[in-house]
Coordinates of C-alpha atoms and ligand atoms in Angstrom, one line a residue:
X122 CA -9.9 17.3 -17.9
X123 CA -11.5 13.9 -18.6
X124 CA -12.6 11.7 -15.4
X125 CA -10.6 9.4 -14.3
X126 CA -12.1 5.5 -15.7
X127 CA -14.0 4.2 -12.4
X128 CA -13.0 0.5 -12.6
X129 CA -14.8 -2.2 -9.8
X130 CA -12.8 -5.2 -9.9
X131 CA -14.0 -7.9 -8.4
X132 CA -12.9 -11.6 -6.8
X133 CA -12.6 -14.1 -4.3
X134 CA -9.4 -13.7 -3.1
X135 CA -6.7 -10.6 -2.8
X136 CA -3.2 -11.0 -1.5
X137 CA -2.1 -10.2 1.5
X138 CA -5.8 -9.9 2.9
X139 CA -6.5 -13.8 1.8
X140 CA -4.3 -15.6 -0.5
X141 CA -5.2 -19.6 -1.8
X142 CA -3.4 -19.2 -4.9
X143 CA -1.9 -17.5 -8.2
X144 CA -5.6 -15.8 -8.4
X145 CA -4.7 -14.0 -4.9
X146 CA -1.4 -12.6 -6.1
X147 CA -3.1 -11.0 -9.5
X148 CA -6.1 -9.9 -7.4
X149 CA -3.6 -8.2 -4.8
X150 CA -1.1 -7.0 -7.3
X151 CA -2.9 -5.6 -10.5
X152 CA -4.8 -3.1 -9.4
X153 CA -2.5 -1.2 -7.9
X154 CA -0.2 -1.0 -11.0
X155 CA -3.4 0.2 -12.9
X156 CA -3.7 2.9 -9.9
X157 CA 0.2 3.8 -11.1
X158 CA -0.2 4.1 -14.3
X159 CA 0.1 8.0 -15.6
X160 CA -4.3 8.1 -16.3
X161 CA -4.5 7.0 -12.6
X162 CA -8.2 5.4 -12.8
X163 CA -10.5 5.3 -9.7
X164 CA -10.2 1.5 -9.0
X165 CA -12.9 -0.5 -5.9
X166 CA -11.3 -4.0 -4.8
X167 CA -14.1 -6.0 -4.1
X168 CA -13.8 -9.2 -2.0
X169 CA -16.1 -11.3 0.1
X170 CA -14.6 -11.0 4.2
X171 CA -14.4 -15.1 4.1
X172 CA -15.3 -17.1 7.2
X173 CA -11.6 -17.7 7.8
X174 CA -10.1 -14.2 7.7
X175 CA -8.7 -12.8 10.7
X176 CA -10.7 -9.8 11.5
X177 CA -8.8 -8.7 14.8
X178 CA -5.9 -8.2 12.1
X179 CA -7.4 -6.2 9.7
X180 CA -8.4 -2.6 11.4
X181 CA -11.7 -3.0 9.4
X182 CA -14.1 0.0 9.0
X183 CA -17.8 -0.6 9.4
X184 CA -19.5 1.0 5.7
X185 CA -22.5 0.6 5.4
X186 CA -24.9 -2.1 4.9
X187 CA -28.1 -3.2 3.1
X188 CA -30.2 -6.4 2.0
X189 CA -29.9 -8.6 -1.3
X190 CA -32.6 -9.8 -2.5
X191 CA -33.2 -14.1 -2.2
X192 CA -35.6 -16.5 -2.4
X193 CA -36.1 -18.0 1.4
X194 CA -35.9 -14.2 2.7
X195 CA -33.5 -11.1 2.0
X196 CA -29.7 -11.2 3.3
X197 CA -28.3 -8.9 4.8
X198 CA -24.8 -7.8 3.3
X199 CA -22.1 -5.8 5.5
X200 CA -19.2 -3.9 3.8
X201 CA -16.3 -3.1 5.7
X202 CA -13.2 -1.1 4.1
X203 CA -9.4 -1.6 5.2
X204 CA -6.2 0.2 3.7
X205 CA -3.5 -1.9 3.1
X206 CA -0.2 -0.4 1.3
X207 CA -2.1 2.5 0.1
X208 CA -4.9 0.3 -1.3
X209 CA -8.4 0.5 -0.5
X210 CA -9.9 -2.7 -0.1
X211 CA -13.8 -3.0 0.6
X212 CA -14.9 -6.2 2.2
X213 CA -18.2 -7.5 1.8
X214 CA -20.0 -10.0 4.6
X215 CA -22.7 -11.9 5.1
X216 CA -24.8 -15.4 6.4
X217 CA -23.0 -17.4 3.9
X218 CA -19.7 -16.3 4.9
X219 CA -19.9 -17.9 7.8
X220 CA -16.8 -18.4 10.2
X221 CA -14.7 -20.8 9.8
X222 CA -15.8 -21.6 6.7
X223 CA -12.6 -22.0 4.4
X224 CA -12.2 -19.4 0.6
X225 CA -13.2 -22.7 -1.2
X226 CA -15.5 -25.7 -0.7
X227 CA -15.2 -28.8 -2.7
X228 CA -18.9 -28.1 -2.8
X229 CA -19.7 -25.7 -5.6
X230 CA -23.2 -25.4 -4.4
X231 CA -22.4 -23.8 -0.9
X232 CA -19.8 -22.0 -3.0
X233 CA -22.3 -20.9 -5.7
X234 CA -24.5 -19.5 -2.7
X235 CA -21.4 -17.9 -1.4
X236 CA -20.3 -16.4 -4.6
X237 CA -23.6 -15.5 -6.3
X238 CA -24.1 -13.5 -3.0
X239 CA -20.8 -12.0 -3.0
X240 CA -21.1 -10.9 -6.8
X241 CA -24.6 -9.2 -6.5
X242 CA -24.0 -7.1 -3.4
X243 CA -20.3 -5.9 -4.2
X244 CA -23.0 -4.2 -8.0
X245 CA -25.2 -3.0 -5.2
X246 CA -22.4 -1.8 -3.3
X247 CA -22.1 0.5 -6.4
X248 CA -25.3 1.9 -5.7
X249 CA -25.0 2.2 -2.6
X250 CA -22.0 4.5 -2.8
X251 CA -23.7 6.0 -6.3
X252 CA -20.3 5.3 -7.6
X253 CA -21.1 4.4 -11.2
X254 CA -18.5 1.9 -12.8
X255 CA -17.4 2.2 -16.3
X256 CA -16.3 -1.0 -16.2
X257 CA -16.8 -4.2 -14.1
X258 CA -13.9 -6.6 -14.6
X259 CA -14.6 -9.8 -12.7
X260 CA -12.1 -12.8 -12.0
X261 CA -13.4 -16.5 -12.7
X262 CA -16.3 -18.3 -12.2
X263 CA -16.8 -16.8 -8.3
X264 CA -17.5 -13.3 -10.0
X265 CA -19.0 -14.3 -13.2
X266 CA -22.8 -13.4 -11.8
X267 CA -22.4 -10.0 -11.7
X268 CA -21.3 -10.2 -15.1
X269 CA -24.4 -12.1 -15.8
X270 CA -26.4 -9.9 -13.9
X271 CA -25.7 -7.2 -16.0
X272 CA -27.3 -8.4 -19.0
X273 CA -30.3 -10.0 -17.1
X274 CA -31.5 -9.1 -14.1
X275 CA -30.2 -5.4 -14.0
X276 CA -29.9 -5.3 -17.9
X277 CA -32.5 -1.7 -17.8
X278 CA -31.5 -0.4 -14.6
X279 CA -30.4 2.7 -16.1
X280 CA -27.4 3.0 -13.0
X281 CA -25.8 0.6 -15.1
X282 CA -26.5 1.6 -18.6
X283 CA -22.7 2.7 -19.1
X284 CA -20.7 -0.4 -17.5
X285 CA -18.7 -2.4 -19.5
X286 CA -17.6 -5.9 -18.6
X287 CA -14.7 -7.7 -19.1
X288 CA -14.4 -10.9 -17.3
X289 CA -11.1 -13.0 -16.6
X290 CA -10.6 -16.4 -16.7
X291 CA -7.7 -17.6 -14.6
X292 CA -8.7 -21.2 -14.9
X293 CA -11.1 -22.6 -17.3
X294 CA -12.0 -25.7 -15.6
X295 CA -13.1 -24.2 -12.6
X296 CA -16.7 -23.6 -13.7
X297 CA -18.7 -23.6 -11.0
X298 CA -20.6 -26.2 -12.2
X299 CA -23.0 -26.8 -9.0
X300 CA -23.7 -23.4 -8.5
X301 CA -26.9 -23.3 -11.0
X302 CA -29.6 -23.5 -8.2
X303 CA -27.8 -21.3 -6.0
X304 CA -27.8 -18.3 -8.9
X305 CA -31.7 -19.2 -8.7
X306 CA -32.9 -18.9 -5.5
X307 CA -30.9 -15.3 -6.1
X308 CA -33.1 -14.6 -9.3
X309 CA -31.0 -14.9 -11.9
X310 CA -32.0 -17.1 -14.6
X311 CA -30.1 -19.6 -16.5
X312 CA -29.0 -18.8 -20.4
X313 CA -31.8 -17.6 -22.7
X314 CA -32.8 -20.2 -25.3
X315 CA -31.3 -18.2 -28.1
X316 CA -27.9 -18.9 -26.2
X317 CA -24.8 -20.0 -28.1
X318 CA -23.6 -22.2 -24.9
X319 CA -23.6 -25.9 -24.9
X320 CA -26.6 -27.1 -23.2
X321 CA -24.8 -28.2 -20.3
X322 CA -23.0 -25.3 -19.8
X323 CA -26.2 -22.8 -19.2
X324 CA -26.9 -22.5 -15.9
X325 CA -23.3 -22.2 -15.1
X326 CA -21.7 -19.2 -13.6
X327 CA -18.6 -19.0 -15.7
X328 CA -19.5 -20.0 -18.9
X329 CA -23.0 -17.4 -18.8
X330 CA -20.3 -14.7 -17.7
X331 CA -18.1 -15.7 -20.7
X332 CA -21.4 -15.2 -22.8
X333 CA -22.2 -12.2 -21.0
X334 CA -18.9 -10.2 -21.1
X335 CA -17.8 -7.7 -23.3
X336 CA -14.4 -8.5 -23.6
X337 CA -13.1 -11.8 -22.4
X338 CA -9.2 -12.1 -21.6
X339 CA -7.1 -15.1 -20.1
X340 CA -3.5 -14.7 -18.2
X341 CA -1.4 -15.7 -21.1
X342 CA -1.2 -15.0 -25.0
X343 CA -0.6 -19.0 -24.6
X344 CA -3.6 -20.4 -23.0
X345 CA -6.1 -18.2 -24.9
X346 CA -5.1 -20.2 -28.1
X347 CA -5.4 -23.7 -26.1
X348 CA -8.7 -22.8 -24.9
X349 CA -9.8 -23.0 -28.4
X350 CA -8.9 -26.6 -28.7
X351 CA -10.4 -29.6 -27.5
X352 CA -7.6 -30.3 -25.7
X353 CA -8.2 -27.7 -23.4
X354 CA -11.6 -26.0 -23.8
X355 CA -13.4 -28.0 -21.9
X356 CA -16.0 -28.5 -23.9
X357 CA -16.5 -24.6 -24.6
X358 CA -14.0 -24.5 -27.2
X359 CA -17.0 -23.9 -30.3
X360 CA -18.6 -21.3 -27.6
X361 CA -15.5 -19.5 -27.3
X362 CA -14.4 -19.6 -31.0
X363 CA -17.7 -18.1 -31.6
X364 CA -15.9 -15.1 -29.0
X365 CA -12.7 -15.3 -30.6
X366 CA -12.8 -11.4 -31.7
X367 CA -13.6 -10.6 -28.1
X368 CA -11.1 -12.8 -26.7
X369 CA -7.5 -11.9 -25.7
X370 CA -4.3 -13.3 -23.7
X371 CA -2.3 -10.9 -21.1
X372 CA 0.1 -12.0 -19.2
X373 CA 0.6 -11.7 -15.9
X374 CA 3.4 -9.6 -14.0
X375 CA 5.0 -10.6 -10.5
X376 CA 6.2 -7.8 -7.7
X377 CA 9.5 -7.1 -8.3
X378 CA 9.7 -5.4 -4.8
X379 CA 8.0 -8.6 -3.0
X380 CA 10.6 -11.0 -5.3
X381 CA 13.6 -9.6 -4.8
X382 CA 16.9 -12.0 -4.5
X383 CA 18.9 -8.6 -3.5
X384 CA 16.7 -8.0 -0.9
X385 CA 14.8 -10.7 0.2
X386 CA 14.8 -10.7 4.3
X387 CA 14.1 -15.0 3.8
X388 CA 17.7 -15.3 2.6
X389 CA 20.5 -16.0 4.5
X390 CA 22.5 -13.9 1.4
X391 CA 21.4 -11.7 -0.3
X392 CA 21.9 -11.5 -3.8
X393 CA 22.1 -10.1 -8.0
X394 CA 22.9 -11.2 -11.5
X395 CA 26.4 -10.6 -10.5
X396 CA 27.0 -12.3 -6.8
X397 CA 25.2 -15.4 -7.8
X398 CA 28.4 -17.3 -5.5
X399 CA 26.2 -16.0 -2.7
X400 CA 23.5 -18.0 -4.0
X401 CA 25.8 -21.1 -4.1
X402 CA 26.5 -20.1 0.0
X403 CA 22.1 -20.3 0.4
X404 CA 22.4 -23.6 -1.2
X405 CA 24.5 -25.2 1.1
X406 CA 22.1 -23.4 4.1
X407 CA 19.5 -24.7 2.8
X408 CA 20.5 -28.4 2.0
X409 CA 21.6 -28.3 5.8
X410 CA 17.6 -27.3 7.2
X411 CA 16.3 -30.0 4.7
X412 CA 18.6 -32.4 6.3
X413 CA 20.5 -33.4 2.7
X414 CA 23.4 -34.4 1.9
X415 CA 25.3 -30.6 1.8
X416 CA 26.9 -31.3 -1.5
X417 CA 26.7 -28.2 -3.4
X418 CA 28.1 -29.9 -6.6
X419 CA 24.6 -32.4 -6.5
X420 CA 22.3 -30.3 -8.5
X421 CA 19.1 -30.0 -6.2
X422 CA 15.7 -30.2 -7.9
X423 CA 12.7 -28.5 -6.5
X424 CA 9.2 -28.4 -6.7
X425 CA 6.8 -25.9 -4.8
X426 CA 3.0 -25.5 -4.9
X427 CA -0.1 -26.5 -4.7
X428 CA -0.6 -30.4 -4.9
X429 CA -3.3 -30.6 -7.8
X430 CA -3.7 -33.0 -10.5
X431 CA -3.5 -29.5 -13.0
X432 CA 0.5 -28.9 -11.4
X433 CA 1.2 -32.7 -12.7
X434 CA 3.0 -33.5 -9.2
X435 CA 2.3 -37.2 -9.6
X436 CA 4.3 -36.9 -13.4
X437 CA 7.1 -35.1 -11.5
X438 CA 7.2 -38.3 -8.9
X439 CA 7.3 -40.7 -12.0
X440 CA 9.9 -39.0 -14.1
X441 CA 12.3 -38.6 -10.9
X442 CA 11.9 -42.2 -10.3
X443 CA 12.7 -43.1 -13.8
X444 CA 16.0 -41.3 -13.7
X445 CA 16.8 -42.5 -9.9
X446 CA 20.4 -44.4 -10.6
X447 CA 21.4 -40.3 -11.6
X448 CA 23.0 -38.1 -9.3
X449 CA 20.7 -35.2 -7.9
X450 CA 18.6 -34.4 -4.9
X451 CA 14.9 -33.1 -4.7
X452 CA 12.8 -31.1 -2.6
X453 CA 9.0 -30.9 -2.5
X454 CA 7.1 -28.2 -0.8
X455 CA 3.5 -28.0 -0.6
X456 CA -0.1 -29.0 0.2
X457 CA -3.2 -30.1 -1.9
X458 CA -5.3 -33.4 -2.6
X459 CA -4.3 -35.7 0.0
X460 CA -3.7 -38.7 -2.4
X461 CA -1.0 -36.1 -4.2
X462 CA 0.6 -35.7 -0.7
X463 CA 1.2 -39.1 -0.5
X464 CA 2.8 -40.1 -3.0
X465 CA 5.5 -37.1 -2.6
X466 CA 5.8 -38.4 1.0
X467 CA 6.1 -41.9 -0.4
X468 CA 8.9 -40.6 -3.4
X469 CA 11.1 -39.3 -0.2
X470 CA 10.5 -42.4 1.8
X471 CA 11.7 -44.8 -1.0
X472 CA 14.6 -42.0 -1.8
X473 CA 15.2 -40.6 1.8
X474 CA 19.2 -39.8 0.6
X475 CA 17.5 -38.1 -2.3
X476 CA 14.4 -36.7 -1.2
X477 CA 12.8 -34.5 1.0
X478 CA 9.0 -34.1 0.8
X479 CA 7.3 -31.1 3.1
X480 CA 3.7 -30.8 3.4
X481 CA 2.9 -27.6 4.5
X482 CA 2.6 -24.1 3.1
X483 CA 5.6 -21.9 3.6
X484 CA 6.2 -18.8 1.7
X485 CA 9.0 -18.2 4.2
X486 CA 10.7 -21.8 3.0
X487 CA 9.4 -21.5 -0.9
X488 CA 11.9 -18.5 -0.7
X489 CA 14.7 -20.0 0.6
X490 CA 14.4 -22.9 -1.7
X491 CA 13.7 -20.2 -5.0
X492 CA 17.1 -18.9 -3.6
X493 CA 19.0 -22.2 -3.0
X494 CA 18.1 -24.9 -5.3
X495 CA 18.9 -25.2 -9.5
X496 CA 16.0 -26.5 -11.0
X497 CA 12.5 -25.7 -10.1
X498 CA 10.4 -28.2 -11.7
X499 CA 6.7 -27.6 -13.4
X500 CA 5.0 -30.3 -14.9
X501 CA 1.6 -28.8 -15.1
X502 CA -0.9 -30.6 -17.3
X503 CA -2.1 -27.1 -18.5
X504 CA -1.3 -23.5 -17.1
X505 CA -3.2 -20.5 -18.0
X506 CA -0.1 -18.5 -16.8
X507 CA 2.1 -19.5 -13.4
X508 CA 3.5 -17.5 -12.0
X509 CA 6.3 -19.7 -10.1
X510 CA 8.2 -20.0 -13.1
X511 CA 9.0 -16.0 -12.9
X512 CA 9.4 -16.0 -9.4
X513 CA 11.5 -19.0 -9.6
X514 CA 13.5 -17.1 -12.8
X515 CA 14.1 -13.8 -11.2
X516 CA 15.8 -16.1 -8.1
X517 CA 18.1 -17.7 -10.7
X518 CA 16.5 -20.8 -10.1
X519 CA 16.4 -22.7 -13.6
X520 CA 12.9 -24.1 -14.8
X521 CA 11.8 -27.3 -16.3
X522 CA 8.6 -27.0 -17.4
X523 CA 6.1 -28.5 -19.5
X524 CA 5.5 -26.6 -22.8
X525 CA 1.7 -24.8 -22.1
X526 CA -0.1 -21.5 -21.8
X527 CA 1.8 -19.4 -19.6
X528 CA 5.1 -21.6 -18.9
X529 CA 5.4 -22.0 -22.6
X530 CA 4.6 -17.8 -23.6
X531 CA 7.2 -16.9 -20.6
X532 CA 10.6 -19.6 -20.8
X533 CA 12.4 -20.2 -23.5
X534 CA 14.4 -23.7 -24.1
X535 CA 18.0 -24.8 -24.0
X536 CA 17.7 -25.1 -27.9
X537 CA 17.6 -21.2 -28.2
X538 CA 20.8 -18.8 -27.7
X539 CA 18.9 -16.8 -26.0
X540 CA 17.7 -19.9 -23.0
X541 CA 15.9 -19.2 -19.7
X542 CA 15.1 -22.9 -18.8
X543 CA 13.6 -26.0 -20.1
X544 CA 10.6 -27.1 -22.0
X545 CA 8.8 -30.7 -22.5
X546 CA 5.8 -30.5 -25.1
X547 CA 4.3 -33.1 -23.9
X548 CA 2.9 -33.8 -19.8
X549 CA 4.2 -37.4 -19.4
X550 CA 7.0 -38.6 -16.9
X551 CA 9.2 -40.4 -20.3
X552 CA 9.3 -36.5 -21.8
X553 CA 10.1 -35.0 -18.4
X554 CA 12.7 -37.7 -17.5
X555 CA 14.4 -37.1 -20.6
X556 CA 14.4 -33.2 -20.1
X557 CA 15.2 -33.0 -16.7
X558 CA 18.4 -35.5 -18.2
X559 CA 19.1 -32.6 -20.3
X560 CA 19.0 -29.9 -17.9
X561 CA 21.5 -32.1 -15.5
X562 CA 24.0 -32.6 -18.0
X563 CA 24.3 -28.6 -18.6
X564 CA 24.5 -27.9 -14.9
X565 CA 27.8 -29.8 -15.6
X566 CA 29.0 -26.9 -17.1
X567 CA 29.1 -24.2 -14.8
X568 CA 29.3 -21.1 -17.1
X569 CA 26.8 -22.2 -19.3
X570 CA 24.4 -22.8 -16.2
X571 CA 25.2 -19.3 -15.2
X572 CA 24.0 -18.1 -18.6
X573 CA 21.0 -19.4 -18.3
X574 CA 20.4 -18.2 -14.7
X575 CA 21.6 -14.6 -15.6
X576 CA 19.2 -14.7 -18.6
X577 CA 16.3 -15.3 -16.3
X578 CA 17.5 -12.9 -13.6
X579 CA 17.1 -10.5 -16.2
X580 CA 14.0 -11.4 -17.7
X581 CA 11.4 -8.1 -17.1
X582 CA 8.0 -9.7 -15.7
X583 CA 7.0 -6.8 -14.1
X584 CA 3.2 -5.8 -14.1
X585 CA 3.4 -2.6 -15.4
X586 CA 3.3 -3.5 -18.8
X587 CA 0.3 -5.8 -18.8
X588 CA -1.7 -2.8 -16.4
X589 CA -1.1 -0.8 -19.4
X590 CA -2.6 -3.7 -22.0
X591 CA -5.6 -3.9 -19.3
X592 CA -6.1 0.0 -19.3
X593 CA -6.0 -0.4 -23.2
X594 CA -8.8 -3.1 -22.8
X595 CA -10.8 -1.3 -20.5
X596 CA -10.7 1.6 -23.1
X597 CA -11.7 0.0 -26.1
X598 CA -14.6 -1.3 -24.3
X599 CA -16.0 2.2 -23.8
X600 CA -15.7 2.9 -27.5
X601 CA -17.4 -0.5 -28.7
Ligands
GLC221 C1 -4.7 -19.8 -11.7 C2 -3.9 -20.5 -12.8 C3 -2.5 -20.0 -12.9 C4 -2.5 -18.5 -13.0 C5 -3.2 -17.9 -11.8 C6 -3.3 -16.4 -11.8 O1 -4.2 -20.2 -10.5 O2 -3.9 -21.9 -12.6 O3 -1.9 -20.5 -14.1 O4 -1.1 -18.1 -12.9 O5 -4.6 -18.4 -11.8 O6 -3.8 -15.9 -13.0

């Protein structure tokens, strides 16, 4: 018999242990549908024991310990291991996790310090345990060193000489652009000159990881074609043509168990494809604790998640207006740039009979609203994959979404037989107005809404297909 493939997969965040966003829920749900698969490889989560987690919670294990290596004097790195549904999780801490101190700074710098420390003890964690990867596969710019490490600063320890790397961009943008002196002061150097990066780009963590990487995949078929194009490579786009063989698009799954309409604990009624006038029954539950008017005939709109100028909330707050004289009612539910979070309170201020705007996070209420309201609306500027729009899908809730990466690879429009929701190609409140126009004069026709709502309930975004295209990645690096 063959070993099993020893996989160390690395990031910042993990749901349920700490959760920020979509990054969390692949970090806490892929690996254990690669564990399920039939080859059932050996698989170490890696993730840094932030500042802000609550230890008293976790039933943590004291590992072991040991220093890494920097500039103003060695720091000391403490692993601790916790189980949580049958998943081992190692935790790593240190100095610059301090307490209190929240996943993610505005400051990149304190974050590249954080991170660069994070990714070099979780490869000497390796050692540590003699547990020799066959394949590192790092999330985003916050794991990106140890990709680079790999190929500079431990490119001839021979402990390493049979790991491949494949590294995972869940958002582009995000490049961790401060973080160059903090990768110094931890030795590891900036691009070589013979480097294909843009100039600007070479002492920064993710783009030297996407240099470094064996294979390079994003979370949609989608977005790893727009990350070729100006429009959304972010400058990169030439570096990562030059990649293009090495560079592929997998989409992501949800947790069919933990997004369940049937059985979802949040609802007030439960359920399927076939009850969907319990639904209707939530609706009218729900209007009532937003304080709206409970008419179930008013389609309600929603909108849920994180207020960043990426999820286009400030389009969604334009188009709504422009289509104001219309019948409908809207909820908004979620937190972000403070700026954002005022102009959604402002929307339900000018429209309280319309409106309501909550700022706070509440996967408790998010459900309740997937379960209750008609449309969930996604205006994102660009969206490597979402993964509301599947959540909000599988709860019968109809999306209107703008036409990129993910949302584009995983709803299909109106104009199709075959429907799950709404698409806008462009991100501008004129296109959304008119498409969100669309969408209320179908809900109108109550059998033809319930097609569409039954077609998404039915739509199969569950992760164990894409595990399988990761395992088939993982393998092909080992042959290359
Ligand atoms: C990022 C992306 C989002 C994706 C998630 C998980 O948050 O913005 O589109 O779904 O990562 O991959």
């Amino acid at each position: 018999m063959t070993e099993p493939l020893k996989i160390l997969f690395l990031a910042a965040e993990a749901a349920p242990l700490v959760k920020v966003g979509g990054l969390g829920d692949v970090a806490g749900a892929l690996p254990a549908a690669l564990q399920a698969l039939p080859e059932s490889p050996e698989i170490k989560v890696v993730i840094p024991l932030h500042g802000n987690i609550n230890r008293t919670k976790l039933k943590l294990e004291p590992l072991t310990s040991f220093p890494i290596a920097h500039r103003d004097g060695a720091i000391t790195a403490e692993v601790f291991t916790t189980l949580v549904s049958d998943m081992k999780y190692f935790l790593i801490a240190g100095d610059p996790f301090e307490a209190e101190t929240p996943v993610y700074s505005p400051d990149t710098l304190l974050d590249g310090h954080k991170f660069t420390f994070f990714s070099l003890a979780a490869l000497e964690l390796t050692k540590q345990l003699n547990w020799q990867p066959d394949i590192l596969h790092a999330q985003d710019w916050h794991t990106a060193p140890a990709v680079h490490a790999l190929k500079t600063i431990l490119q001839d320890d021979p402990f390493f000489d049979n790991t491949s790397t494949l590294l995972t961009v869940h958002n582009l943008p995000y490049l961790g652009d401060q973080a160059g002196p903090a990768m110094a002061a931890f030795g590891l150097p900036p691009a070589k000159s013979g480097s294909r990066l843009p100039k600007w780009a070479r002492h920064m963590p993710l783009p030297l990881g996407l240099e470094a990487a064996g294979k390079i995949n994003t979370v949609s078929p989608g977005y790893a074609n727009e990350m070729l194009t100006k429009a959304y490579g972010v400058g990169l786009e030439k570096f990562l043509r030059s990649r293009e063989a090495d560079l592929l698009g997998i989409l992501n799954g949800i947790n069919l168990e933990r997004w369940d309409p049937s059985g979802d604990p949040q609802l007030p009624f439960n359920y399927n494809q076939d009850t969907l006038q319990n639904r209707e029954k939530n609706k009218i539950e729900l209007l009532a604790e937003l304080g709206l008017d409970p008419q179930p005939s008013l389609p309600l709109i929603a909108y849920i998640g994180r207020m960043a100028g990426q999820k286009g909330v400030d389009l969604a707050i334009q188009g709504l207006n422009k289509i104001k004289h219309l019948p409908w009612q809207a909820v908004f539910l979620g937190t972000g740039e403070e700026q954002i979070e005022a102009q959604a309170l402002q929307l339900a201020e000018n429209l309280p009979a319309k409106v309501k705007t909550i700022i706070r996070y509440d996967d408790q209420l998010a459900r309740r609203i997937y379960a209750g309201a008609d449309m969930i609306l996604i205006p994102s500027r660009y969206e490597p994959c979402g993964l509301i729009q599947m959540i909000a899908m599988r709860y019968g809730c109809v999306p209107v979404a703008t036409a990129t990466g993910g949302l584009k690879d995983t709803i299909t429009d109106a104009a199709h037989p075959d429907s799950t929701g709404y698409l806008f190609q462009r991100a501008a409140p004129a296109q959304l107005a008119k498409t969100l126009k669309r969408a209320l004069n179908d809900f109108m026709h109550p059998d033809h809404w319930r097609g569409l709502q039954r077609r998404g309930m039915a739509q199969d975004f569950s992760w164990e297909g894409s595990a399988r295209k990761y395992f088939q990645v993982y393998q092909s690096l080992l042959t290359d």
